[in-house]
Every structure is written in C-alpha cells, then in structure tokens.
Tab-separated table of C-alpha atoms in Angstrom:
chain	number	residue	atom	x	y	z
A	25	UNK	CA	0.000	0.000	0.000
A	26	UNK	CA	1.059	3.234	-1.275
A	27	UNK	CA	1.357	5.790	1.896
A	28	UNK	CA	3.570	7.995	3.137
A	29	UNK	CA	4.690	8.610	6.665
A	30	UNK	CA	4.460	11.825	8.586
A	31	UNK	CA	7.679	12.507	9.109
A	32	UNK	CA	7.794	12.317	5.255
A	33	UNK	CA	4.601	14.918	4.492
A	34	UNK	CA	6.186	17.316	7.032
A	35	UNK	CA	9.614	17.153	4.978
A	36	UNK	CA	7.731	17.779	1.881
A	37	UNK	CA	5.636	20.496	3.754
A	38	UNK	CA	8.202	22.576	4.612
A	39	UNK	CA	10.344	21.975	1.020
A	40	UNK	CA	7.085	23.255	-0.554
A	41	UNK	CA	7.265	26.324	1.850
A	42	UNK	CA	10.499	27.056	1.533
A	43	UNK	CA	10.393	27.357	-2.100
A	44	UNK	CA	7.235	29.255	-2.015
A	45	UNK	CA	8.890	31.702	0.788
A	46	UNK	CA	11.272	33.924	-1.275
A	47	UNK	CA	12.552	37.745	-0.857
A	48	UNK	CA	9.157	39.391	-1.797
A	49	UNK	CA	7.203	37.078	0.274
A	50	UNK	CA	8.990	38.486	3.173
A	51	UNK	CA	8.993	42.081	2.250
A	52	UNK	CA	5.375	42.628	1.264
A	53	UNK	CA	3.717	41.781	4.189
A	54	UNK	CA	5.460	43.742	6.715
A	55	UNK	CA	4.596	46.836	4.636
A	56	UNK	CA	1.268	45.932	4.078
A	57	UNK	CA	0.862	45.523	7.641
A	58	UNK	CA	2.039	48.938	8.399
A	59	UNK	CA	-0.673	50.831	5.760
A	60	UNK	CA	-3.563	48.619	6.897
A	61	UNK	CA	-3.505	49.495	10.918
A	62	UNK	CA	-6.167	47.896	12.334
A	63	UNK	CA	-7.404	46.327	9.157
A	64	UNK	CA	-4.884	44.134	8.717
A	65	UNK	CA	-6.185	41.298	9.345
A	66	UNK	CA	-8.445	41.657	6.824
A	67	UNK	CA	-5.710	42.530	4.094
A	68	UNK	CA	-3.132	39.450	5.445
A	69	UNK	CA	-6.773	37.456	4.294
A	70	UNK	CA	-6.597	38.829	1.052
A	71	UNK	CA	-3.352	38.613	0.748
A	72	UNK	CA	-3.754	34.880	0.980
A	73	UNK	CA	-6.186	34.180	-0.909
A	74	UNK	CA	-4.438	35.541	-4.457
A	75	UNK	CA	-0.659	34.374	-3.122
A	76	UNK	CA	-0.580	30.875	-1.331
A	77	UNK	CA	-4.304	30.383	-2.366
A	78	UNK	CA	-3.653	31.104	-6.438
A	79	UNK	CA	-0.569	28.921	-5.755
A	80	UNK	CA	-2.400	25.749	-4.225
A	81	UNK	CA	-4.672	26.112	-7.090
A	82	UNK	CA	-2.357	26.109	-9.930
A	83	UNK	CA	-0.361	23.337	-8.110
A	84	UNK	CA	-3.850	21.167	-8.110
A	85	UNK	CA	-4.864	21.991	-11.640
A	86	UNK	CA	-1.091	20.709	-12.674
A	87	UNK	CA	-0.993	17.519	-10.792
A	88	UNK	CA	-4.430	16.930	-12.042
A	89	UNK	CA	-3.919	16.934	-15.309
A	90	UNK	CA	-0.061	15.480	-15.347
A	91	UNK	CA	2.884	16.286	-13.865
A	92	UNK	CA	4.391	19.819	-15.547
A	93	UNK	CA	3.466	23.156	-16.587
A	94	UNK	CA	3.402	22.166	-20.182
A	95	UNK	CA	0.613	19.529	-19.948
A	96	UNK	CA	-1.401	22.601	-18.467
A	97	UNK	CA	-0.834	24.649	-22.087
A	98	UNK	CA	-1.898	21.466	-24.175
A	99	UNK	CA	-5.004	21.952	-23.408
A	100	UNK	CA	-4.822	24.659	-25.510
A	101	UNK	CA	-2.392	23.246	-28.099
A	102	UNK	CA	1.393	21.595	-27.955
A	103	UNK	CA	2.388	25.110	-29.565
A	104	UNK	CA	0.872	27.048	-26.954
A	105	UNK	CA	2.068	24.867	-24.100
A	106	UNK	CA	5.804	25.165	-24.895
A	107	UNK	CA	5.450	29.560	-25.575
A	108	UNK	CA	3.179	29.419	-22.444
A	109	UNK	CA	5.997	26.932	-20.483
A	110	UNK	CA	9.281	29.542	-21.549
A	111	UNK	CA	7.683	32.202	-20.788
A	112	UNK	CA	6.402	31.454	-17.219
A	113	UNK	CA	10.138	29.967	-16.636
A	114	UNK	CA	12.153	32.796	-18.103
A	115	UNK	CA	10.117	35.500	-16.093
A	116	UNK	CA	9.863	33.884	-12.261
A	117	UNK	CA	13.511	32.857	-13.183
A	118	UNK	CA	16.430	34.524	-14.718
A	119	UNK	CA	14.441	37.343	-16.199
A	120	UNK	CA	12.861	38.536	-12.986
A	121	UNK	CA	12.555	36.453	-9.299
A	122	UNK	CA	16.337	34.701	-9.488
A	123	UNK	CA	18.374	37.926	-9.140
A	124	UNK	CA	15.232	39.067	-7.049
A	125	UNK	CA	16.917	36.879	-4.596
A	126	UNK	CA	20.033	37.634	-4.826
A	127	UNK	CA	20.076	41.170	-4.965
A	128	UNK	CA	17.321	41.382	-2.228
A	129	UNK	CA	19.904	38.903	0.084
A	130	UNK	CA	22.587	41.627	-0.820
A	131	UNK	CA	20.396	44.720	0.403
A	132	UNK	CA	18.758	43.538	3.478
A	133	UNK	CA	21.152	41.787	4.955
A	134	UNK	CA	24.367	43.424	4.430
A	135	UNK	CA	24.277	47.052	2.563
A	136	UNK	CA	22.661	48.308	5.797
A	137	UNK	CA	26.530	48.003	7.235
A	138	UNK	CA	28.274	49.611	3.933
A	139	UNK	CA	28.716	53.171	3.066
A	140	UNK	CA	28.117	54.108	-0.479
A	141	UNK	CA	31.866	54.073	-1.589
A	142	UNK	CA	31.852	49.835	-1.179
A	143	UNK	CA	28.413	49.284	-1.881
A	144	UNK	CA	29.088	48.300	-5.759
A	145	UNK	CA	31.786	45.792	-5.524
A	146	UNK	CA	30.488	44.734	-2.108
A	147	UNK	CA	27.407	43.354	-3.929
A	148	UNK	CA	29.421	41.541	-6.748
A	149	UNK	CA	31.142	39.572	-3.940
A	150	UNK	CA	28.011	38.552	-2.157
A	151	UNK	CA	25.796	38.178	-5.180
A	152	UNK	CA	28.491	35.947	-7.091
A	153	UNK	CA	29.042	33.612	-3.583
A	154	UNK	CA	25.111	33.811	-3.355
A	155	UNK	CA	24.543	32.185	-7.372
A	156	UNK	CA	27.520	30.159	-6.563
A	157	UNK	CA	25.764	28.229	-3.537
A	158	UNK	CA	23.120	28.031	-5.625
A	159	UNK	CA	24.588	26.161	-8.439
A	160	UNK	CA	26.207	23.796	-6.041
A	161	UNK	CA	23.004	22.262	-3.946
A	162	UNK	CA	21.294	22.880	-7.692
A	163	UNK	CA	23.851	20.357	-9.440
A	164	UNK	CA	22.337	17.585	-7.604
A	165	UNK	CA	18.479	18.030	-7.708
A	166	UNK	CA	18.079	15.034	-6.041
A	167	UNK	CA	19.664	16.309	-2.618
A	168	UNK	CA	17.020	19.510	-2.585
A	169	UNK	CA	13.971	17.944	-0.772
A	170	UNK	CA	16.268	16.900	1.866
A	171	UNK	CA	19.215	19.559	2.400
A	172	UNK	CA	15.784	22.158	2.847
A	173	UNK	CA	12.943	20.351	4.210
A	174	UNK	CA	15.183	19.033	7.088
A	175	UNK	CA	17.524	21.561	7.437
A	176	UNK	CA	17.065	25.327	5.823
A	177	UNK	CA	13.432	25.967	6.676
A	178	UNK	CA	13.502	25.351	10.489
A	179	UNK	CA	16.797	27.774	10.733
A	180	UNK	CA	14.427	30.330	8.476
A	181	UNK	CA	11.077	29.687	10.888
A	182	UNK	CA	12.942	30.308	14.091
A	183	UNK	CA	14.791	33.534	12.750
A	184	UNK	CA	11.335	34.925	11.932
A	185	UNK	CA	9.599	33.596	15.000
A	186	UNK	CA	12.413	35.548	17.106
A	187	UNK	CA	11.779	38.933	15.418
A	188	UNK	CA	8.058	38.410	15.887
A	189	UNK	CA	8.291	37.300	19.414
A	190	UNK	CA	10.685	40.009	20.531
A	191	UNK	CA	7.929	42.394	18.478
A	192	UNK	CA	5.625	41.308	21.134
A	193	UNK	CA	7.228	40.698	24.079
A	194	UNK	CA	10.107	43.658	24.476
A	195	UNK	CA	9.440	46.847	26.066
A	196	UNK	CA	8.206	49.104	22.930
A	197	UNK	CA	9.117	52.721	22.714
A	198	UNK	CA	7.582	56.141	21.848
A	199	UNK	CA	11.332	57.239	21.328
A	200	UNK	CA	14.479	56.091	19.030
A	201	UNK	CA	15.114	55.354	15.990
A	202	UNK	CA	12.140	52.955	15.719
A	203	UNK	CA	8.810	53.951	17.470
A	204	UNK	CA	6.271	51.002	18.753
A	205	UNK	CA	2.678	51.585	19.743
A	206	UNK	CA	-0.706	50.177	19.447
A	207	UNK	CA	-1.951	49.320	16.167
A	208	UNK	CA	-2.652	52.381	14.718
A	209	UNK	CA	-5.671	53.896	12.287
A	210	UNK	CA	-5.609	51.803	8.066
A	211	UNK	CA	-4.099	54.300	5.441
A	212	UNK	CA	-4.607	55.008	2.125
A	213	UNK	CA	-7.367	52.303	0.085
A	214	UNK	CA	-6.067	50.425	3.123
A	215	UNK	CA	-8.738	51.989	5.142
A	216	UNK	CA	-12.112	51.358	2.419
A	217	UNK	CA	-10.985	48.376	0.736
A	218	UNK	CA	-8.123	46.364	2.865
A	219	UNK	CA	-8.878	42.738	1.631
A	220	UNK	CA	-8.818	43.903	-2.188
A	221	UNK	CA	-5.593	45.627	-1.644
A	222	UNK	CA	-4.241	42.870	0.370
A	223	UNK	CA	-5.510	40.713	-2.548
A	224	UNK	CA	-3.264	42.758	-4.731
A	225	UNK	CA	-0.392	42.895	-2.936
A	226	UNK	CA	-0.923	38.946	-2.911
A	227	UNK	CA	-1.222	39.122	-6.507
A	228	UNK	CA	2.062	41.379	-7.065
A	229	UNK	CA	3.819	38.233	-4.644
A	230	UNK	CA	3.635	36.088	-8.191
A	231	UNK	CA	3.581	32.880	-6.558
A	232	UNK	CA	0.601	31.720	-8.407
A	233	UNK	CA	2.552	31.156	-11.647
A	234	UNK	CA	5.273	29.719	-9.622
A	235	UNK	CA	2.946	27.245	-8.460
A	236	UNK	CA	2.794	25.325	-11.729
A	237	UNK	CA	6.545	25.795	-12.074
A	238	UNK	CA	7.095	24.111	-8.671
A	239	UNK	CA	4.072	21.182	-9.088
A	240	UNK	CA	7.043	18.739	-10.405
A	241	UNK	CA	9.443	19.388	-7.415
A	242	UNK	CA	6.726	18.107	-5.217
A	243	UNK	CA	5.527	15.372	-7.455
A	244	UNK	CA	8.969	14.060	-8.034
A	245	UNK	CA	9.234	14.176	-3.961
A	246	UNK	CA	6.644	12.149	-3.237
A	247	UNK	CA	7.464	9.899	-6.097
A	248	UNK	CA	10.669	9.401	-4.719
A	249	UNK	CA	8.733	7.891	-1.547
A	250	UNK	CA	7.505	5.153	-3.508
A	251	UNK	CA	3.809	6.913	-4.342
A	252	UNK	CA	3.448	6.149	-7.864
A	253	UNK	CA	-0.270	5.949	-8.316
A	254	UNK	CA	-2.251	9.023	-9.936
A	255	UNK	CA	-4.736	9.093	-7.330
A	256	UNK	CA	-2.000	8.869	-4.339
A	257	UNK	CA	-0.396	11.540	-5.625
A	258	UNK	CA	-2.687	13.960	-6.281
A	259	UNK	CA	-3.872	13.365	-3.052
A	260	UNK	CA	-0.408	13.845	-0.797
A	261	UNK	CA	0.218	16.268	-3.493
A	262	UNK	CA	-2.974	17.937	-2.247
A	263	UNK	CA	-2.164	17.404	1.698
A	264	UNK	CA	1.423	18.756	1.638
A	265	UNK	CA	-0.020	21.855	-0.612
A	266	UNK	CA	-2.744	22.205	2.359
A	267	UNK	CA	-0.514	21.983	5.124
A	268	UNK	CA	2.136	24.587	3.457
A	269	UNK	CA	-0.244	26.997	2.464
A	270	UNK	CA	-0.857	27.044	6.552
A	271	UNK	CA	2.849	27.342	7.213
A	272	UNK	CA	2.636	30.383	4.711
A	273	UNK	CA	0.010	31.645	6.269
A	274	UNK	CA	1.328	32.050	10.064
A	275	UNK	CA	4.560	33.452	8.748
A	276	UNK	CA	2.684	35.637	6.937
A	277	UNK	CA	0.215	37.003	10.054
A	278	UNK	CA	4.233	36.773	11.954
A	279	UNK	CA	5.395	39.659	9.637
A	280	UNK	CA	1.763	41.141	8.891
A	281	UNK	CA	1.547	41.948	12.752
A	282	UNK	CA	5.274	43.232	12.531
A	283	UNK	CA	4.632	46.291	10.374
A	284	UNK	CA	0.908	47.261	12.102
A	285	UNK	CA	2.919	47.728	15.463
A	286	UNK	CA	5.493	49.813	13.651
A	287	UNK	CA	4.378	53.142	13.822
A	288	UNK	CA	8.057	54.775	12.284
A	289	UNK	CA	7.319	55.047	8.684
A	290	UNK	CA	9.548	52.807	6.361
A	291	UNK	CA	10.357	52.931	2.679
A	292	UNK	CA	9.334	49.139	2.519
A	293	UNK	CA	9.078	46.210	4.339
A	294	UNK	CA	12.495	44.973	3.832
A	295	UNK	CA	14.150	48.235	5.727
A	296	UNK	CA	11.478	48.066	8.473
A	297	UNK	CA	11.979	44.556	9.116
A	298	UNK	CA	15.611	45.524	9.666
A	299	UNK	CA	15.312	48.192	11.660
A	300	UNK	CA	12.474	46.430	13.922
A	301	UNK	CA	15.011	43.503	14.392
A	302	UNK	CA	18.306	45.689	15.119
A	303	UNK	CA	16.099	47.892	17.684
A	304	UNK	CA	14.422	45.045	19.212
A	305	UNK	CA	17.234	42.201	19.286
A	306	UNK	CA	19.929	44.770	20.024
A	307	UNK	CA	23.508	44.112	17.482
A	308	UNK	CA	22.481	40.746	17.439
A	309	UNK	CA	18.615	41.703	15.871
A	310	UNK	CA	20.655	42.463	11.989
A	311	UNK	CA	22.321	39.315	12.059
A	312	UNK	CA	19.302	37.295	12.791
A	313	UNK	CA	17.263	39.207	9.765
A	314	UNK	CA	20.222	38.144	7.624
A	315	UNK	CA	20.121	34.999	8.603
A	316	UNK	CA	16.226	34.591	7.967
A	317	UNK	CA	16.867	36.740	4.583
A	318	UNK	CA	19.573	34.783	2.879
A	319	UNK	CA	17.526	31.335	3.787
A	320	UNK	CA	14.485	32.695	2.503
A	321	UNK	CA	15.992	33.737	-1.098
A	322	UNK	CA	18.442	30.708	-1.392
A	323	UNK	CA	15.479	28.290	-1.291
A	324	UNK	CA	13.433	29.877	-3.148
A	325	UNK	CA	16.636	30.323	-5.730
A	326	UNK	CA	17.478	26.568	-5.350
A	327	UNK	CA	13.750	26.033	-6.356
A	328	UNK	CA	13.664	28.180	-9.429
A	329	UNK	CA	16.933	27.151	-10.834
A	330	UNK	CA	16.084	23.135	-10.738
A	331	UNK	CA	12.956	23.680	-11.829
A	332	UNK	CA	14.401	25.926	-14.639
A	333	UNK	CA	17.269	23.478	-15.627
A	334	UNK	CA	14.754	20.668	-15.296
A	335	UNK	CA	12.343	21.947	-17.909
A	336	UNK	CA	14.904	23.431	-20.397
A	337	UNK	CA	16.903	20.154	-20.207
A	338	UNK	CA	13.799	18.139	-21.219
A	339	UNK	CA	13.178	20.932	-24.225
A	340	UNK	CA	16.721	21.007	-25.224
A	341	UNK	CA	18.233	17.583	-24.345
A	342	UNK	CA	21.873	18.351	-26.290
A	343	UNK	CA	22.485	20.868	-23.712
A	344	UNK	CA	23.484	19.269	-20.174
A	345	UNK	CA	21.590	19.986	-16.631
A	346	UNK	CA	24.805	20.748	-15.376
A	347	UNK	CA	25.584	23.729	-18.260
A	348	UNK	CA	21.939	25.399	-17.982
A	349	UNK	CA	22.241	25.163	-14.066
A	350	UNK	CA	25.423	27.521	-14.627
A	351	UNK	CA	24.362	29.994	-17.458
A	352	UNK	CA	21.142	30.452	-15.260
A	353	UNK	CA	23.112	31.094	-12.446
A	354	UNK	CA	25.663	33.518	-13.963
A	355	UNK	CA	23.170	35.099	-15.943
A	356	UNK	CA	21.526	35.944	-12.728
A	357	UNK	CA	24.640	37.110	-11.036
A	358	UNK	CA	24.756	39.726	-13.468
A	359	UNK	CA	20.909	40.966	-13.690
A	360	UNK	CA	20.903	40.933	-9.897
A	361	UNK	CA	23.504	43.845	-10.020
A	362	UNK	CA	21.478	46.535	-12.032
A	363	UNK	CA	19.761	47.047	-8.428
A	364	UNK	CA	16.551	45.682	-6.845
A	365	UNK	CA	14.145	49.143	-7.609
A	366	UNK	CA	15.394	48.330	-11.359
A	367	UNK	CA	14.639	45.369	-11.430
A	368	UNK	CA	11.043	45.733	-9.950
A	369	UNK	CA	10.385	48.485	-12.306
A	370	UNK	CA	11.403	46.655	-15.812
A	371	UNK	CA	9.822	43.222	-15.222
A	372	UNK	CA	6.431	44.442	-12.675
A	373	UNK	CA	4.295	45.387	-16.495
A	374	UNK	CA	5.713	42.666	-17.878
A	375	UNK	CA	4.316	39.978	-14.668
A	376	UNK	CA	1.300	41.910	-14.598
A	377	UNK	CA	0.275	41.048	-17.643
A	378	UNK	CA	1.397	37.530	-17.922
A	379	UNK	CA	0.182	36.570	-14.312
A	380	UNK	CA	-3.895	37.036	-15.382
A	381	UNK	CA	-3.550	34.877	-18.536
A	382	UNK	CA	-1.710	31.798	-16.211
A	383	UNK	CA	-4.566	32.579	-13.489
A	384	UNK	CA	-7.763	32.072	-15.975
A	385	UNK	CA	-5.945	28.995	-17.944
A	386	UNK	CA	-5.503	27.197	-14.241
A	387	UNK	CA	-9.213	28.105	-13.298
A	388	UNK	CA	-10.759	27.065	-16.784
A	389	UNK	CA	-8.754	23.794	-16.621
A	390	UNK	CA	-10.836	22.997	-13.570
A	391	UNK	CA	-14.229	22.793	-16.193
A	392	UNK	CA	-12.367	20.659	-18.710
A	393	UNK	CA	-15.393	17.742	-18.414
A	394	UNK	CA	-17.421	20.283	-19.509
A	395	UNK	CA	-15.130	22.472	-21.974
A	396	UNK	CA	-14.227	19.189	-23.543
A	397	UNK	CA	-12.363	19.760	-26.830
A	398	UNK	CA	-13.249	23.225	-27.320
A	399	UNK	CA	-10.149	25.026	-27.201
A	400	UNK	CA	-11.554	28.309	-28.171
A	401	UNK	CA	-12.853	28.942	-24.507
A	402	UNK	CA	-9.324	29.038	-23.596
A	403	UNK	CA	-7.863	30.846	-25.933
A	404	UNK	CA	-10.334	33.527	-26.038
A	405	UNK	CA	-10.590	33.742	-21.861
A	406	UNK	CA	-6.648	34.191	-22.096
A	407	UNK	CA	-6.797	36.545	-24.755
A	408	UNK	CA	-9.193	38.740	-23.476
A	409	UNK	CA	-7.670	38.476	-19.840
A	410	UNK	CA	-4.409	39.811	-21.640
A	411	UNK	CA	-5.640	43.060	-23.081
A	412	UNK	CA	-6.619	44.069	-20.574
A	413	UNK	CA	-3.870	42.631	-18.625
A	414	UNK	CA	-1.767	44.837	-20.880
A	415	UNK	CA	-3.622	48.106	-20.751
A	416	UNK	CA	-3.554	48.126	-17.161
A	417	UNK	CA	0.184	47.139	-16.731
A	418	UNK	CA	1.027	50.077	-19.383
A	419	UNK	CA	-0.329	52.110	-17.269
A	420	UNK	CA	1.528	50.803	-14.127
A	421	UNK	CA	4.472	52.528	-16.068
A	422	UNK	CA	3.032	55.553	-17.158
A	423	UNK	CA	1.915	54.203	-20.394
A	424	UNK	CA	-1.918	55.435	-21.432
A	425	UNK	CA	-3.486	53.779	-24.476
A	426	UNK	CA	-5.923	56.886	-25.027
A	427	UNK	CA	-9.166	55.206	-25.952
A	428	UNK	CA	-8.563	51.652	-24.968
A	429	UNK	CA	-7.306	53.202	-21.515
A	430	UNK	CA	-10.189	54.743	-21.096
A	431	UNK	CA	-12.791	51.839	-21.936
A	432	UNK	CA	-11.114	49.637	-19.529
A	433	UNK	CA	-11.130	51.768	-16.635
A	434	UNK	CA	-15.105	51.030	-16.586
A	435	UNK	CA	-14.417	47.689	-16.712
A	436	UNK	CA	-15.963	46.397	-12.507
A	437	UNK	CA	-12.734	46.069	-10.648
A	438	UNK	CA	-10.115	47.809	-12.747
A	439	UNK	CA	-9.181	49.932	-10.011
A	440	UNK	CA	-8.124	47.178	-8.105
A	441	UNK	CA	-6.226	45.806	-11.010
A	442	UNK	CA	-7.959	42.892	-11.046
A	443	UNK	CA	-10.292	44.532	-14.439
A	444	UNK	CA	-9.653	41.461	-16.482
A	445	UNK	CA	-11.760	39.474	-14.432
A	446	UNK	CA	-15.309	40.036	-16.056
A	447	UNK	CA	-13.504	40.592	-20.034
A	448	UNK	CA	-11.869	36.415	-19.381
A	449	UNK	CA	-15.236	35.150	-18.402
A	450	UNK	CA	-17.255	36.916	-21.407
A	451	UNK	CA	-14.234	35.331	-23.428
A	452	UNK	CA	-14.802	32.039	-21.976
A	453	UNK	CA	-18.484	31.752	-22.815
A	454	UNK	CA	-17.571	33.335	-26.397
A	455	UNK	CA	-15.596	30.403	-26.701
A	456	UNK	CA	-18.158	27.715	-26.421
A	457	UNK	CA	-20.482	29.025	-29.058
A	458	UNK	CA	-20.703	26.408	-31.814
A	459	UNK	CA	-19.333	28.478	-34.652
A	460	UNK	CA	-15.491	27.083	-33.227
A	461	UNK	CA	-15.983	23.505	-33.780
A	462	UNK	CA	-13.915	23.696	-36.287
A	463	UNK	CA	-10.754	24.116	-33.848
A	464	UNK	CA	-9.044	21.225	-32.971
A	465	UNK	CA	-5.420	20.690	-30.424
A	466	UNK	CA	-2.593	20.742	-32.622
C-alpha cells in the first residue's frame, strides 16, 4: 500500500514552503501591515487568498492533469504549451525572481553596514558567492527535498519567530530610531478596501505562476517515496499543498503583525523589518534578519533554478543539466547587479500582464469535463484576460493607451487591477459558441 509517513509529508511540507517563501514574500507583508492598521487582518486574508491560495490552485490543476506546466498549455495546443511553459520559466527565473533573490539577500542583509563608496563591488562579492551556492546544492536536484525540508526551513522559521516574538514581548518605545505603539488607524485604500488591496499585494507576490513551475518538485518528492499511483499523488500532493499553504500563512500574520505595530514610517518592508530587528534584538537583531533573509531567497533560488534546468533540459536535451544550471546562475549574477528598484520596475508590467492569462488557464482547466475539446474557450478567456492585462500594466508605467485606456477603466474592478476578471469570463463563454468547432489541439 502506497502511503507515506508523517515525518515524510512534514519534509515535503516545509520543502514546498520554503520554495514558495522567497525575498518578496517576506517584504510585502510587513509593509502591508504597516498601511492597513487595524485592518490588517483583513488585508493578510486577502493577501492569501491571491498568493498561497492562487498557488495551491495552480499546483492542483497541474498535478491533475499530469505532472508539468506544459501539460497545463496542451489543453490549448502543444504550440501554446511550450510559448506558455518559456515564458512562465524565463520571467519567475532569470528574467525577474532569481536575481530578485540575490540582490534582495545583498540589500537587506548586508548594505545596511556599507557606506556608499563599497556598496558596488560589495554586492558583486556577495551576489556571485550567493549564485555560486546556488549552483552547487542545484547540481544535484536530487539532494534539494532533503538539504531544505530538514535543514534550511527550520533555521528560516525560528529567525522569523524571534523577530516576531521580541515584536511582542520587548518593552516598545515612543522614542528612538524605531517607534512602537498600538496598532494604529488603516491608510490610504487600506482603510475602504483592505482585503482587495491585500488581494493585490498577494497578486504582485507572483507565486501563483510559480505554483505550476514548482508542481514537479513536489511530485517528483513524493514519487521518490515510492507513491506512484495518480490518485495517491494527487492526493499527498494535495495534503502537503494544504498543510504549506498554513505554514505560509502564520509566517505571513508573523510579519503582517510586525509592520501594524510599527508606527516609524519605512520605505518598505524589507528596511522596516531591519530596523524592527536591530532595535528590538539589540547588534544581534541584523544578524538574525540576515540569517532569515539569505535562507528565505536561497530556497526559493534553489527552487527556481532546478525547476528551470529541469524543464529546459527536457526541451533542449543536447544541452546538459549541469551547463543550464550555470548559465542560469551567472546570468543571474549579473541581472541581480542593475539594483533591486530596477529590477522591480522593468519586469512588474511585464508579470502583470502575464500573471492574469496563467490565473484564468488554471481556473478554466478545472471545467475541462465540460469544456471538452473546445479550445476556443481558452484561448479567447486568455486573450481577453491579456488586453486588458496589458492596458492596465502600461499604465503601471506611465503608459496610457488613449481610448482603450479609457474603456477599460469602466471595466468592474479595474481599479483594483484585477479589471480582467469580467472581459476572461465573457471570453470564456464566447468560446463555447458552436461556430469554433472547427478548432481542434494541434
């Protein structure tokens, strides 16, 4: 009988967290804690529901159907599955959340000790040893589930736990460089519509793409346990997802509750978070935050670059793990050094607009009984999803579209950025009018 033992499901548990639990997963909370006030608890729900919940789902809708990203876009067609496949890969990978990690392990946990003449090759030092740790536990894929479920994510839980503890428990001050008090009154939207806004801060997390990315780490995981049925998988697949989205969830309210006790205003939640743990734990309180900071991105880096090398391996078999596992990883090196605020500005359009299309392709999959081999409502729920996707992240940048700007903003729920909504499910129903059956897969 095919069944796993709890020690085992924990392991896998807390692999599946730590992968999920990257740089911006610790950053945005924190902040959004510190605009909501006394709502926060209603925008850490939101938050939730569009990061680990969006994540859970895409997971379920790729172990459901097989066992990779790709079998997701075949429902559309084997063309569409391999553009949809590279372009999910290249963006929460080298493009975007790889030197995410390393330059956000660089600036939280040690440029707060440098002064601006030793910043620069200060960062090529720690970013190259970073993607250089990386490749190594990456060049034997194998050793991942293990060297992080048993080892990296408890170090990472108790760092976290002791800022959030200390948070509670120290004497807070009205004085200092960092001022405690009760949680104060929401901000901003914060204060009208906190669970939408923590839904898009949840949203802006991108974990829900990386969810399909990182389905095959935790099917291969509990295939290496000896599961090998469908059904058995699917379901452990389905109780590990469970109990990490928890695990997500308590770190989350952890850091959440960090920033709505913080009354000293921060420029984001990765400076307040080290100034709450340097004022709190004393010269200890940095070292602890850098601790919890460089765990955080290297297993989430680990994560993206087997997954990456797995995938590109399979698609271009001539070229070794081994050598994509190291142009990855010095590719990131260098993209990581153009600066965290650049990189957030160049690829945030960009993962706006791809992260809708990903969102209504997992959610339509769910109906494929009843979509059967009509393709169309796919296509058409995706491709209306991603013009308005596209309007709205133009104008993220500053971009306005005149007229097509201007018919979109009366789309219901374009201010919250979630206007696409309403146009994917008119393009879904489009798509099962009879006039397609002439579409077939290809």
């Amino acid at each position: 009988m095919e069944k796993m033992k709890a020690k085992q499901i924990i392991s896998v548990m807390l692999t599946l967290f730590a992968v999920f639990f990257g740089a911006g997963n610790m950053i945005f909370p924190p902040a959004m804690g510190q605009l909501a006030g006394e709502n926060y608890i209603k925008a850490l729900a939101g938050f939730i529901f569009t990061d680990a919940g969006i994540a859970l789902l895409g997971m379920t809708a790729v172990v459901l159907i097989g066992t990779e990203v790709s079998d997701l876009g075949n429902l559309v067609s084997k063309r569409f599955a391999i553009i949809l496949s590279v372009c999910i890969y290249l963006l929460i990978g080298p493009l975007f959340a790889l030197p995410r990690t390393g330059s956000v392990s660089f600036e939280l946990a040690v440029r707060p000790y440098l002064t601006e003449e030793n910043i620069w090759w200060v960062s090529l030092i720690v970013t190259g040893i970073f993607f250089l740790l990386t490749y190594y536990f990456s060049e034997n894929p194998k050793q991942v589930v293990n060297l992080i479920g048993k080892y990296l994510t408890p170090v990472l839980l108790v760092c976290i736990a002791l800022i959030f503890f200390a948070c509670i428990f120290m004497k807070k001050s009205s004085y200092g460089p960092v001022q405690y008090g009760s949680i104060g009154k929401a901000q901003g939207v914060y204060e009208d519509i906190p669970f939408f806004q923590g839904m898009i801060e949840g949203y802006y997390a991108l974990d829900g793409p990386a969810g399909l990315v990182f389905a095959i780490i935790i099917i291969n995981a509990i295939r290496g346990y000896e599961v090998k049925t469908k059904k058995n998988i699917v379901k452990y697949t389905l109780i590990c997802g469970v109990g990490a989205a928890l695990i997500l969830s308590v770190v989350y309210y952890m850091l959440t509750y960090i920033g709505a006790v913080t009354v000293t205003p921060f420029a984001n939640g990765g400076v307040l978070l080290h100034a709450v743990a340097s004022d709190l734990l004393g010269n200890g309180g940095g070292l602890v935050l850098g601790v919890a900071v460089f765990f955080a991105c290297m297993t989430t880096s680990i994560g993206l670059t087997t997954s990456f090398a797995d995938y590109f391996h399979g698609l271009l078999p001539s070229i070794s793990y081994k050598k994509i596992t190291a142009i990855v990883c010095i590719f990131s090196f260098i993209i990581s050094n153009v600066g965290l605020n650049m990189l957030v500005k160049v690829s945030l359009p960009v993962l706006m607009i791809i992260y809708p299309v990903t969102v209504v392709l997992v959610v339509l999959s769910f109906f494929r009984r009843y979509i059967g081999d009509k393709r169309m409502v796919y296509i058409l729920g995706m491709f209306f999803a991603f013009c308005v996707a596209f309007v709205d992240g133009m104008q993220s940048v500053g971009i306005f579209l005149g007229p097509l700007t201007e018919l979109c903003s009366h789309f219901p729920f374009y201010n919250l950025r979630l206007g696409w909504i309403v146009p994917a499910v008119v393009g879904a129903f489009l798509g099962m009018l009879p006039i397609w059956k002439g579409y077939r897969n290809e």
